[in-house]
Short mmCIF file of N, CA and C in Angstrom, two decimals:
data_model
loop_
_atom_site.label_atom_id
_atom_site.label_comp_id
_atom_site.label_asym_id
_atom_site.label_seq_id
_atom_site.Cartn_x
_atom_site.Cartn_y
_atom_site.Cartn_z
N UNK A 19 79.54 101.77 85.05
CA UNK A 19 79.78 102.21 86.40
C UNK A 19 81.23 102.67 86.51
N UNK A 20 81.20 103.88 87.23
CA UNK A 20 82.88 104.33 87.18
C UNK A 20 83.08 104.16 88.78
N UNK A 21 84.29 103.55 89.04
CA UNK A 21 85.19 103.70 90.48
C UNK A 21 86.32 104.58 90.25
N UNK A 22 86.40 105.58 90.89
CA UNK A 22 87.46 106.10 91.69
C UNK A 22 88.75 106.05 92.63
N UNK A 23 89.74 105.36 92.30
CA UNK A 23 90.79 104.81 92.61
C UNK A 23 91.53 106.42 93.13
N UNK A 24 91.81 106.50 94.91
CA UNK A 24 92.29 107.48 94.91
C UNK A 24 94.05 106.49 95.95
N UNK A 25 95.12 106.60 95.41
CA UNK A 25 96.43 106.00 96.17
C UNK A 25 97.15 107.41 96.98
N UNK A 26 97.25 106.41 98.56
CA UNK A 26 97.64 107.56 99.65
C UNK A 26 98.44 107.97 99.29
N UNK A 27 99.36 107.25 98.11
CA UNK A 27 101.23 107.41 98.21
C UNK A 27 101.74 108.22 97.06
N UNK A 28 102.84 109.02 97.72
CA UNK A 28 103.21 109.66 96.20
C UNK A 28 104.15 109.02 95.65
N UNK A 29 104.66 108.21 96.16
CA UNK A 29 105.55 107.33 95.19
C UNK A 29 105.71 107.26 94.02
N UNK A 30 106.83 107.32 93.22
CA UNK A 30 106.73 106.60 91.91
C UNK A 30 106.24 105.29 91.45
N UNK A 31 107.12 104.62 92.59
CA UNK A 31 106.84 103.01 92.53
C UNK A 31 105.50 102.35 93.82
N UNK A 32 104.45 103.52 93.83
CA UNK A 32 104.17 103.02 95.00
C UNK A 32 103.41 101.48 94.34
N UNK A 33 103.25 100.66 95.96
CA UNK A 33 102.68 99.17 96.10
C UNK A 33 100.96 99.51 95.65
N UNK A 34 100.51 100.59 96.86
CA UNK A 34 99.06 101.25 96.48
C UNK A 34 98.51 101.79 95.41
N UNK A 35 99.45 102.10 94.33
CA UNK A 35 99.10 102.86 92.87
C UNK A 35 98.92 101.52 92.65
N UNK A 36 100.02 100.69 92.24
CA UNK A 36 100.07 99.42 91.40
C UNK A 36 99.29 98.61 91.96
N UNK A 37 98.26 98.34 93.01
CA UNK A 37 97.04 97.43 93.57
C UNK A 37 96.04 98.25 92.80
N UNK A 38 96.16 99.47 93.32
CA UNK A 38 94.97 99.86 92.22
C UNK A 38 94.85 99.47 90.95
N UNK A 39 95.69 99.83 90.13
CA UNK A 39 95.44 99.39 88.85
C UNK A 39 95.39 97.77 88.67
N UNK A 40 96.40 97.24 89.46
CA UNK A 40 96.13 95.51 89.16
C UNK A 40 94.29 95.42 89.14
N UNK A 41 94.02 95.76 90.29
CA UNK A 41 92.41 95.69 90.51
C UNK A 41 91.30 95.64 89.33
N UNK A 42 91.69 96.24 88.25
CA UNK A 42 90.91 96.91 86.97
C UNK A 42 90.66 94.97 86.82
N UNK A 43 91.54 94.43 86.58
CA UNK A 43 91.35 93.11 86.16
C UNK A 43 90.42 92.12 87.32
N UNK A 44 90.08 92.68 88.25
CA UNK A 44 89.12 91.82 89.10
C UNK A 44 87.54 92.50 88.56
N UNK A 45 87.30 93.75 87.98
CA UNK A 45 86.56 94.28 88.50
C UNK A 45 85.05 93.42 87.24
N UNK A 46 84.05 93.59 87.31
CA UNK A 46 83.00 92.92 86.04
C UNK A 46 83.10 93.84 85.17
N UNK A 47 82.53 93.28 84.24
CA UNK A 47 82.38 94.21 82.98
C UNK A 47 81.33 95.07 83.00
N UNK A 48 81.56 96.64 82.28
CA UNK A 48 80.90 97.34 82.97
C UNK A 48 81.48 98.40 84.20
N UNK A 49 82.90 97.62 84.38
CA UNK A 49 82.78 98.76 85.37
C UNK A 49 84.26 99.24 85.46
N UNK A 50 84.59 100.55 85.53
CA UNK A 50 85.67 101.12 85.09
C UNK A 50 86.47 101.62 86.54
N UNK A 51 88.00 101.42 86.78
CA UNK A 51 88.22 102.18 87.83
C UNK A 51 89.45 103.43 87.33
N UNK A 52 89.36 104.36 87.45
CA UNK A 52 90.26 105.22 87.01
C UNK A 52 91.09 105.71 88.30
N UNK A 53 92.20 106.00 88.17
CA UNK A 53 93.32 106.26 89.01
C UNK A 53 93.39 107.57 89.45
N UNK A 54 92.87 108.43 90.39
CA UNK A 54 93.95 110.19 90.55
C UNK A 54 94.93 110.00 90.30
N UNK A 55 95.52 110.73 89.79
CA UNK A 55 97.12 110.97 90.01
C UNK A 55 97.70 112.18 90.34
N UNK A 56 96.71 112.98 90.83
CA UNK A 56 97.44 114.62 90.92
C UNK A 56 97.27 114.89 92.44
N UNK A 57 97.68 113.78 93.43
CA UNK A 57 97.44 113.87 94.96
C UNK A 57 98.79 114.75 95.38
N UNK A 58 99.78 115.08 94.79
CA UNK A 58 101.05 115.49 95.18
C UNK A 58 100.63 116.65 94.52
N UNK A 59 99.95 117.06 93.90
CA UNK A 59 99.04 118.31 93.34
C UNK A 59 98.45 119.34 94.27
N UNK A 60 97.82 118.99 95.31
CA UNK A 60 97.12 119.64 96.13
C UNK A 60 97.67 120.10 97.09
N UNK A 61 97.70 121.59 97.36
CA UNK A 61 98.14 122.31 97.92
C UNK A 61 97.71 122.11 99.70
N UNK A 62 98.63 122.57 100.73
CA UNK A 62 97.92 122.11 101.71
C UNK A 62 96.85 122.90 101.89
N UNK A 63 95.71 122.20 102.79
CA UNK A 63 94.37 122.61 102.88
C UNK A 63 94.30 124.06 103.97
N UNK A 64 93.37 124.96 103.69
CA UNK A 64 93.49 126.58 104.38
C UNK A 64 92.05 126.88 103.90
N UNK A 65 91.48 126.98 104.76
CA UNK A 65 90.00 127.43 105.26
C UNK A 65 89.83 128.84 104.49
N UNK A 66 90.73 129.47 104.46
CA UNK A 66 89.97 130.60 103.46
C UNK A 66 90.12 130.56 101.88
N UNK A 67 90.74 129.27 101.22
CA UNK A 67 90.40 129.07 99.55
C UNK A 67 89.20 128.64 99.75
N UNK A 68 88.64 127.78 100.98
CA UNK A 68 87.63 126.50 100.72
C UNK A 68 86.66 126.95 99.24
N UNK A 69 86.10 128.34 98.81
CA UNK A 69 85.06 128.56 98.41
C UNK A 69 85.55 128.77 96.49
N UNK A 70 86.93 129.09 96.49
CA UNK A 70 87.87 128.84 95.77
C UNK A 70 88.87 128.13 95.37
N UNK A 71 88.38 126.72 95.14
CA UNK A 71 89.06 125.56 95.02
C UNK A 71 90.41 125.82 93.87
N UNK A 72 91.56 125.28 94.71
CA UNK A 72 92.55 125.53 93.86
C UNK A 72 92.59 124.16 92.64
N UNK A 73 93.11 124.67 91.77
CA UNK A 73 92.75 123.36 90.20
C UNK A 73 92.85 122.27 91.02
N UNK A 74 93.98 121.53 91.30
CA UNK A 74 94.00 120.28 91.41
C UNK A 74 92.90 119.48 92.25
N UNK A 75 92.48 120.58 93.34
CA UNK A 75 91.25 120.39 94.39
C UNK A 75 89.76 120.26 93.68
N UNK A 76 89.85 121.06 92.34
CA UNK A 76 88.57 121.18 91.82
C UNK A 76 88.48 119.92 91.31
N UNK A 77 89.79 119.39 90.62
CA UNK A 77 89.53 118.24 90.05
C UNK A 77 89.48 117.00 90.44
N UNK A 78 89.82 116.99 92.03
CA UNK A 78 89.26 115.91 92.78
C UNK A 78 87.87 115.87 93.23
N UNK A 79 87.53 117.03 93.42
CA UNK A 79 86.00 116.98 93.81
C UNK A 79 85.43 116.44 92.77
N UNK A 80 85.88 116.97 91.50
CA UNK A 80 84.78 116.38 89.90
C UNK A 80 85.02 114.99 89.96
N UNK A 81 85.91 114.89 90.26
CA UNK A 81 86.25 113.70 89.86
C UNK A 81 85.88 112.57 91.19
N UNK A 82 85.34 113.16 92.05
CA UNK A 82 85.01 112.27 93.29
C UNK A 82 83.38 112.27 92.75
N UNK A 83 82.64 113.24 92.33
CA UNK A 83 81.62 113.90 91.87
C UNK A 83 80.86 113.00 90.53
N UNK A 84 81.46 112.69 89.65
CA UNK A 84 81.34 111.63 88.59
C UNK A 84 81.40 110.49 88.85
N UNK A 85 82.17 109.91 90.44
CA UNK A 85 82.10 108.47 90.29
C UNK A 85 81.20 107.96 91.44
N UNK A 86 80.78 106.51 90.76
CA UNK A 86 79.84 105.89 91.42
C UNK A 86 80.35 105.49 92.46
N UNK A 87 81.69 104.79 93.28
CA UNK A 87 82.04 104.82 94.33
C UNK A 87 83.60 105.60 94.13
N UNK A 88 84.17 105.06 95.47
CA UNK A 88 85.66 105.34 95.72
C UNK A 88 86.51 104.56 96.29
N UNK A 89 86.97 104.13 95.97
CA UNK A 89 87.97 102.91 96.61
C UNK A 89 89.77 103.65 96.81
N UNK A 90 89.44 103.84 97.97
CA UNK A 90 91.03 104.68 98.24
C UNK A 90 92.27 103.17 98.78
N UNK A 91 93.49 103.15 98.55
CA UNK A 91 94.66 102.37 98.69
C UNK A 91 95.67 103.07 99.23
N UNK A 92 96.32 102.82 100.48
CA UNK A 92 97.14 103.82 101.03
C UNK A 92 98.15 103.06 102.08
N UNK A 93 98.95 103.57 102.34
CA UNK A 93 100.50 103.06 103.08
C UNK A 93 100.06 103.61 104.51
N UNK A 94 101.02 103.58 104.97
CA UNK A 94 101.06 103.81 106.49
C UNK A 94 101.67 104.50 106.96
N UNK A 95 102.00 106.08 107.53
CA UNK A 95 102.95 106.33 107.41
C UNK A 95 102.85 106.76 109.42
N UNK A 96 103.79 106.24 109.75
CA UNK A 96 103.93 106.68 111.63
C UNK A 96 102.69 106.32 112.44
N UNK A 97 101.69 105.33 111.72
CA UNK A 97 100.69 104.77 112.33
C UNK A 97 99.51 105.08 111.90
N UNK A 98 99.43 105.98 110.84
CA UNK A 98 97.99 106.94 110.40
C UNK A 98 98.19 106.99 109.28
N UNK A 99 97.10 107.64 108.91
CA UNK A 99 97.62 108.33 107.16
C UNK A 99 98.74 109.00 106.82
N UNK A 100 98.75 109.26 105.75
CA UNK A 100 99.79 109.78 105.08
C UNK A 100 99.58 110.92 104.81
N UNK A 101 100.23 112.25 105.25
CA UNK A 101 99.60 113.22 105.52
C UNK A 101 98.77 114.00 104.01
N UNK A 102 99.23 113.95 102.59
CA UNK A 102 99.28 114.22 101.39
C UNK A 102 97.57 113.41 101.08
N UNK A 103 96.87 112.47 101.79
CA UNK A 103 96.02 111.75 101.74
C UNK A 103 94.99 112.59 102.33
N UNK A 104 95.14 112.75 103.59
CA UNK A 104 94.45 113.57 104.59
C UNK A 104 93.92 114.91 104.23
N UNK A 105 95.20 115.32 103.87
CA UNK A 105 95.26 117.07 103.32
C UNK A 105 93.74 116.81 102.46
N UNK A 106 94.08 115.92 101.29
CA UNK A 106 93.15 116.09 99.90
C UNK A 106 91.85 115.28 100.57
N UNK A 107 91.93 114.47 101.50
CA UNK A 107 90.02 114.72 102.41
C UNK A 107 89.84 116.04 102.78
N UNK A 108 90.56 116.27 103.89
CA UNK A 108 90.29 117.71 104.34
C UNK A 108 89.83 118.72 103.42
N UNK A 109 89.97 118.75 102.24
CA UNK A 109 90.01 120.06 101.22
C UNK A 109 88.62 119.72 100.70
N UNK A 110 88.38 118.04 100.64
CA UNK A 110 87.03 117.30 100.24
C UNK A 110 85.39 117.21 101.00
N UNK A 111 86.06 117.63 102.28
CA UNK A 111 84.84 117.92 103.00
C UNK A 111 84.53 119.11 103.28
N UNK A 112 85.10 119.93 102.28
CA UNK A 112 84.60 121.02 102.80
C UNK A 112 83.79 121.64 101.70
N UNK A 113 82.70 122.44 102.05
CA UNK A 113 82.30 122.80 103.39
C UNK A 113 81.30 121.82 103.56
N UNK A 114 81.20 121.84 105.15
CA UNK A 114 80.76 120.73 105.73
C UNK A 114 79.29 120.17 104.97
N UNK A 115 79.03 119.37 105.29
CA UNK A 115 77.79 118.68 104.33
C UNK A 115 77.53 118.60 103.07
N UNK A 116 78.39 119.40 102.40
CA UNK A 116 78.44 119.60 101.25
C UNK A 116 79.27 119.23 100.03
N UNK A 117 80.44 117.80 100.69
CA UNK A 117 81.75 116.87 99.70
C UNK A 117 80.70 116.64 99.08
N UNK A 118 81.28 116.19 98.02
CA UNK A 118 80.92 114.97 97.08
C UNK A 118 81.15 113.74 97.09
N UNK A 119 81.84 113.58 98.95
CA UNK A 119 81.88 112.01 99.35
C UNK A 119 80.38 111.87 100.18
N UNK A 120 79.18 112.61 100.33
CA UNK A 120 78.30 112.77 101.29
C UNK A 120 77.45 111.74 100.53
N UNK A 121 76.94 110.58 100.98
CA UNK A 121 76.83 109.57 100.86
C UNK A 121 77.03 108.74 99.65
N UNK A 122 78.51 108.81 99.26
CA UNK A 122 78.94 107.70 97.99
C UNK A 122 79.43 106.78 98.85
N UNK A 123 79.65 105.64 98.45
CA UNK A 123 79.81 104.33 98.51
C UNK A 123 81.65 104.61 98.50
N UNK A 124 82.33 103.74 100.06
CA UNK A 124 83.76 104.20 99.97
C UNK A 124 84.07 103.07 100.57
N UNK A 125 85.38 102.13 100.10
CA UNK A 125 86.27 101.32 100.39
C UNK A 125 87.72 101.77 100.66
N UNK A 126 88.15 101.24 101.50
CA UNK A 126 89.84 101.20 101.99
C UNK A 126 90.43 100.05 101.73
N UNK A 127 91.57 100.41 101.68
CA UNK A 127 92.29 99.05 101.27
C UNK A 127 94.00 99.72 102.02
N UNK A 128 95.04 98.71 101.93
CA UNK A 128 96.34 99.19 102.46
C UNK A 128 97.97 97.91 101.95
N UNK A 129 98.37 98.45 101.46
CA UNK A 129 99.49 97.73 100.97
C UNK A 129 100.94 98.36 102.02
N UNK A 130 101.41 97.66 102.50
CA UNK A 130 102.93 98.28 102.81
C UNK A 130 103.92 97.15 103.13
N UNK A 131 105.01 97.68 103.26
CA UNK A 131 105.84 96.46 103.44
C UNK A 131 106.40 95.98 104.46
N UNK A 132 105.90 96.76 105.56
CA UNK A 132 105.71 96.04 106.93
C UNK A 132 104.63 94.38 106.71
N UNK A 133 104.66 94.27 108.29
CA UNK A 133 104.05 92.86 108.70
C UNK A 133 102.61 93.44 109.00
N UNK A 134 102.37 94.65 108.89
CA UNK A 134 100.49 94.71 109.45
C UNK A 134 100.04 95.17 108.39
N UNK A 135 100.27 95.52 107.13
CA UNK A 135 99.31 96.11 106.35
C UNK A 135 98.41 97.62 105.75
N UNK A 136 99.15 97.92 106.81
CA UNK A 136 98.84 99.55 106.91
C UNK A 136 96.91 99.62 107.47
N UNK A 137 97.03 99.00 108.66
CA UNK A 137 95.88 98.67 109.13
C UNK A 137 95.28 99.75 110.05
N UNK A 138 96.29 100.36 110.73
CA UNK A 138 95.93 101.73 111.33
C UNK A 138 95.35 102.87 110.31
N UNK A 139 96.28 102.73 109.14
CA UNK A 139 96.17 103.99 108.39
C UNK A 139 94.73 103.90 107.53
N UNK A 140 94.09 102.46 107.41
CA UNK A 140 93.03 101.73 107.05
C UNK A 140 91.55 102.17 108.25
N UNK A 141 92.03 102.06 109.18
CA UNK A 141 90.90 101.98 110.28
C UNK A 141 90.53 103.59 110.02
N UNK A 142 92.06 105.00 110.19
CA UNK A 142 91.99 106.33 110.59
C UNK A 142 91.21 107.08 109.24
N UNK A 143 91.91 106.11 107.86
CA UNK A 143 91.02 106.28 106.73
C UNK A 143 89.14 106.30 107.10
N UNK A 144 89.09 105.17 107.11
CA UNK A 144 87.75 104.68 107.15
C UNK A 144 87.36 105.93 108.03
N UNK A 145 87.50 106.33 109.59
CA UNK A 145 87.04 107.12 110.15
C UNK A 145 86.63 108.28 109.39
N UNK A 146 87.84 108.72 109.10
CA UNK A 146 87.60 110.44 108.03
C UNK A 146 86.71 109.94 107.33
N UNK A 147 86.54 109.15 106.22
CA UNK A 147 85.27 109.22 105.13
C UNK A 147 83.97 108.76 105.98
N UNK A 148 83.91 108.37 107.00
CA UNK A 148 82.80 108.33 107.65
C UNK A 148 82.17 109.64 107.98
N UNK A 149 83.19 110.48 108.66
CA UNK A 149 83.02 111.45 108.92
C UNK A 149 82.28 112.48 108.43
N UNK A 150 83.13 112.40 107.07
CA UNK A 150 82.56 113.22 105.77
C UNK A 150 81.09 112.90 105.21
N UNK A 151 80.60 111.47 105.49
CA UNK A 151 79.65 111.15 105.41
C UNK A 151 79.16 109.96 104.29
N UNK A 152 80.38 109.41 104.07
CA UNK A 152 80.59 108.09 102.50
C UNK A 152 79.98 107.21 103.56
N UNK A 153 79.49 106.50 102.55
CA UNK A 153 79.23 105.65 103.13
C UNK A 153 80.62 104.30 102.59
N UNK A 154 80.46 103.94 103.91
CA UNK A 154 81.86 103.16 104.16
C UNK A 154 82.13 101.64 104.10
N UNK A 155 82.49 100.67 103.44
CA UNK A 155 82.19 99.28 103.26
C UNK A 155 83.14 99.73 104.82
N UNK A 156 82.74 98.81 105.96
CA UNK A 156 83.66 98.30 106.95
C UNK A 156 84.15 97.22 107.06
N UNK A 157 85.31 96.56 106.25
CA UNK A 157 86.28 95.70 105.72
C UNK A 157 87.64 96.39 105.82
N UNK A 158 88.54 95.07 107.04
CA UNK A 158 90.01 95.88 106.75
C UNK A 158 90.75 94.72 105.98
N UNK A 159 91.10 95.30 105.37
CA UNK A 159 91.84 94.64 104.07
C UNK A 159 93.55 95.01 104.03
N UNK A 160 94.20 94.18 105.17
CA UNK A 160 95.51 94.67 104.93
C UNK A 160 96.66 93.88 104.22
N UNK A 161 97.33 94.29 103.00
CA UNK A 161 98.22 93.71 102.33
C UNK A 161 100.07 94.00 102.85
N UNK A 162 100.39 92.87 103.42
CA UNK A 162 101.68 93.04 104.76
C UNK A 162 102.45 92.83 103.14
N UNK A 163 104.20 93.14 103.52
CA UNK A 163 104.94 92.63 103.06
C UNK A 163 104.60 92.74 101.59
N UNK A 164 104.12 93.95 101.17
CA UNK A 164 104.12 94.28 99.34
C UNK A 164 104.77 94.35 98.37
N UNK A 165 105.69 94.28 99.26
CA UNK A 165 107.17 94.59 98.18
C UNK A 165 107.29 93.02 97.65
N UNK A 166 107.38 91.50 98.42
CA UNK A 166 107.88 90.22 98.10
C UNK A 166 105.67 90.35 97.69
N UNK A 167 104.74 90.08 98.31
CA UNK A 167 103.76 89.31 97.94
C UNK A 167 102.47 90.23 97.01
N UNK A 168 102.98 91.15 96.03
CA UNK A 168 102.48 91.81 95.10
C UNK A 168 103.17 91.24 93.68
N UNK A 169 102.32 90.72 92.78
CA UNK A 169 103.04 90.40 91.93
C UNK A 169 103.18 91.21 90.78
N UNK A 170 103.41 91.39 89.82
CA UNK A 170 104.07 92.08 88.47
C UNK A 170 102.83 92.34 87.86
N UNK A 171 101.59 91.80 88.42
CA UNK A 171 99.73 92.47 87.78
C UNK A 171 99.73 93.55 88.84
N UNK A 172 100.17 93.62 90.46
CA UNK A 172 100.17 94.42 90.90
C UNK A 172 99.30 93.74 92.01
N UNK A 173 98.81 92.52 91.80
CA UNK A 173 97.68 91.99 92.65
C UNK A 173 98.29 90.92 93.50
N UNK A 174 98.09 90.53 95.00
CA UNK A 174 98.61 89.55 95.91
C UNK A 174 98.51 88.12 95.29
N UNK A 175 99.89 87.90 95.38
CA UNK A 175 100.03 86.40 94.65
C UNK A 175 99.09 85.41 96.15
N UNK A 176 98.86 85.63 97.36
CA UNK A 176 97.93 84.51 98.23
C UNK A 176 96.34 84.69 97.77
N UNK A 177 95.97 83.76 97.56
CA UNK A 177 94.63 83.29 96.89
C UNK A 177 93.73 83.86 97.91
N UNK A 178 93.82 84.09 98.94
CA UNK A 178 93.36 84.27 100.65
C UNK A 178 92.61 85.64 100.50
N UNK A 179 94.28 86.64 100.16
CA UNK A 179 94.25 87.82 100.04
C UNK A 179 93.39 88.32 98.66
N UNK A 180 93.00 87.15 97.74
CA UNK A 180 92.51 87.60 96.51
C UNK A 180 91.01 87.53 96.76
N UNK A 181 90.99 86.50 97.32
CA UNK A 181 89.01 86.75 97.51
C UNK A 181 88.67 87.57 98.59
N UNK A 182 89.39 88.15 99.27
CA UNK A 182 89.14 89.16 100.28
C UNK A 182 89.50 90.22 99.42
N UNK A 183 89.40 90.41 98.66
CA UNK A 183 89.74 91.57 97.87
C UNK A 183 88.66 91.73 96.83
N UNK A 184 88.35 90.53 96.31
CA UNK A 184 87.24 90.57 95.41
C UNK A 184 85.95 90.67 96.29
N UNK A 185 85.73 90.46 97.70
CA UNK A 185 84.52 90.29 98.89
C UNK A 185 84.45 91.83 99.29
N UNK A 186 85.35 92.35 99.34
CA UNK A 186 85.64 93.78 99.14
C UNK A 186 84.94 94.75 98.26
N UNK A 187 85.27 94.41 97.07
CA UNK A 187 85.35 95.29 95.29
C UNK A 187 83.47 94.80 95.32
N UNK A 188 83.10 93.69 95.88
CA UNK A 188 81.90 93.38 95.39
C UNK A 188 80.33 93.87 96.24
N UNK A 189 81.27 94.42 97.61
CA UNK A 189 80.54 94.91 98.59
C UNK A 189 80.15 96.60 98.38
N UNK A 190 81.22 97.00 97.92
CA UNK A 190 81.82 98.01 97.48
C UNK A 190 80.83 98.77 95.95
N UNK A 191 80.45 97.61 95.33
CA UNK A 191 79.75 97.69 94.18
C UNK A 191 78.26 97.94 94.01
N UNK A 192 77.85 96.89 95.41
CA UNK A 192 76.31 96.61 95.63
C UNK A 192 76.05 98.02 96.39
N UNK A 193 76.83 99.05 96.57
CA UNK A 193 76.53 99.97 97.51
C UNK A 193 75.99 101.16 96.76
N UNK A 194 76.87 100.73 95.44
CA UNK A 194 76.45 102.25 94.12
C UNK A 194 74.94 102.21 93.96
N UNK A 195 74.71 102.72 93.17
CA UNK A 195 73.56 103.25 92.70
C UNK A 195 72.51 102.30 92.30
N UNK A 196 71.68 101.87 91.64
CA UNK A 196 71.13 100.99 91.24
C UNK A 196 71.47 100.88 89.54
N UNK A 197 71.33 102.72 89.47
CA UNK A 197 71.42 103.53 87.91
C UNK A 197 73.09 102.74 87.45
N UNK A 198 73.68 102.99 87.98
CA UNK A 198 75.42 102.75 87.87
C UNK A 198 75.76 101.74 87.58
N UNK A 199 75.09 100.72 88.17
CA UNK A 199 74.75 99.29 88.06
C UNK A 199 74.40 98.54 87.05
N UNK A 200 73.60 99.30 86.27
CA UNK A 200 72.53 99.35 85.07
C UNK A 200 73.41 99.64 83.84
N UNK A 201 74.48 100.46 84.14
CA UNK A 201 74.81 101.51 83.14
C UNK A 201 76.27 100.99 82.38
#
């Protein structure tokens, strides 16, 4: 089974890259999560490429397209997404009915180093991939204060935050395929 790890942040050092990958180590055997990394890649979104996906766009769709779910990780930025996040949905739903998020299996998650978690940018997430038509674990999962309670695996040193994370990854799992499951 492959997951799709897409991080809101372009950071070098982001908290949301490095949860993602800590994550690989929660996940069962069997099941793989691979990282985007070309989100600072994508050009902003304009209604007349839609039919002519520019590279980096093509290769999010394939790559949204090959995996059994998607588990996106993202910061907060002024209360919402991060606009670099948004852009690369926007470019993903198009044209309408026709993403390759239209009914995959999609989780949110949010690391920042505020006190809430990036819980707005979690909820406005969830909305858009609803939108698009993923189907959406509805779990907010916010990781406050990432900078002190992320540890050096990348994963929340509170035990709290760890099985809500694994209640997450496992909800998240039962949603794939049956085939994916199998595989």
């Amino acid at each position: 089974m492959r997951v799709l790890g897409i991080s809101g942040s372009l950071r070098r050092d982001s908290h949301n890259t490095r949860l993602l990958r800590g994550l690989r180590a929660l996940l069962p055997a069997g099941v793989e999560l691979e990282v985007f990394d070309e989100l600072a890649a994508i050009p902003p979104y304009n209604e007349d490429d839609e039919h002519t996906w520019p590279p980096a766009v093509a290769r999010l769709r394939g790559a949204i397209a090959g995996a059994d779910a998607v588990l996106i990780a993202t910061p907060e930025y002024n209360g919402s997404i991060p606009g670099q996040l948004k852009n690369a949905l926007d470019w993903v739903s198009r044209p309408a009915g026709e993403s390759p998020l239209v009914g995959k299996p999609a989780a949110v998650l949010g690391a920042s180093t505020g006190l809430f978690g990036a819980v707005w940018a979690q909820a406005e997430t969830r909305k858009v991939l609803e939108r698009i038509g993923a189907h959406v674990v509805q779990r907010e999962l916010p990781i406050a204060q990432a900078d002190a309670s992320l540890g050096d695996d990348g994963l929340p040193a509170q035990p709290e935050v760890g099985a809500q994370i694994e209640a997450l990854l496992s909800e998240l799992l039962e949603r794939a395929p049956p085939q994916a499951l199998a595989a």
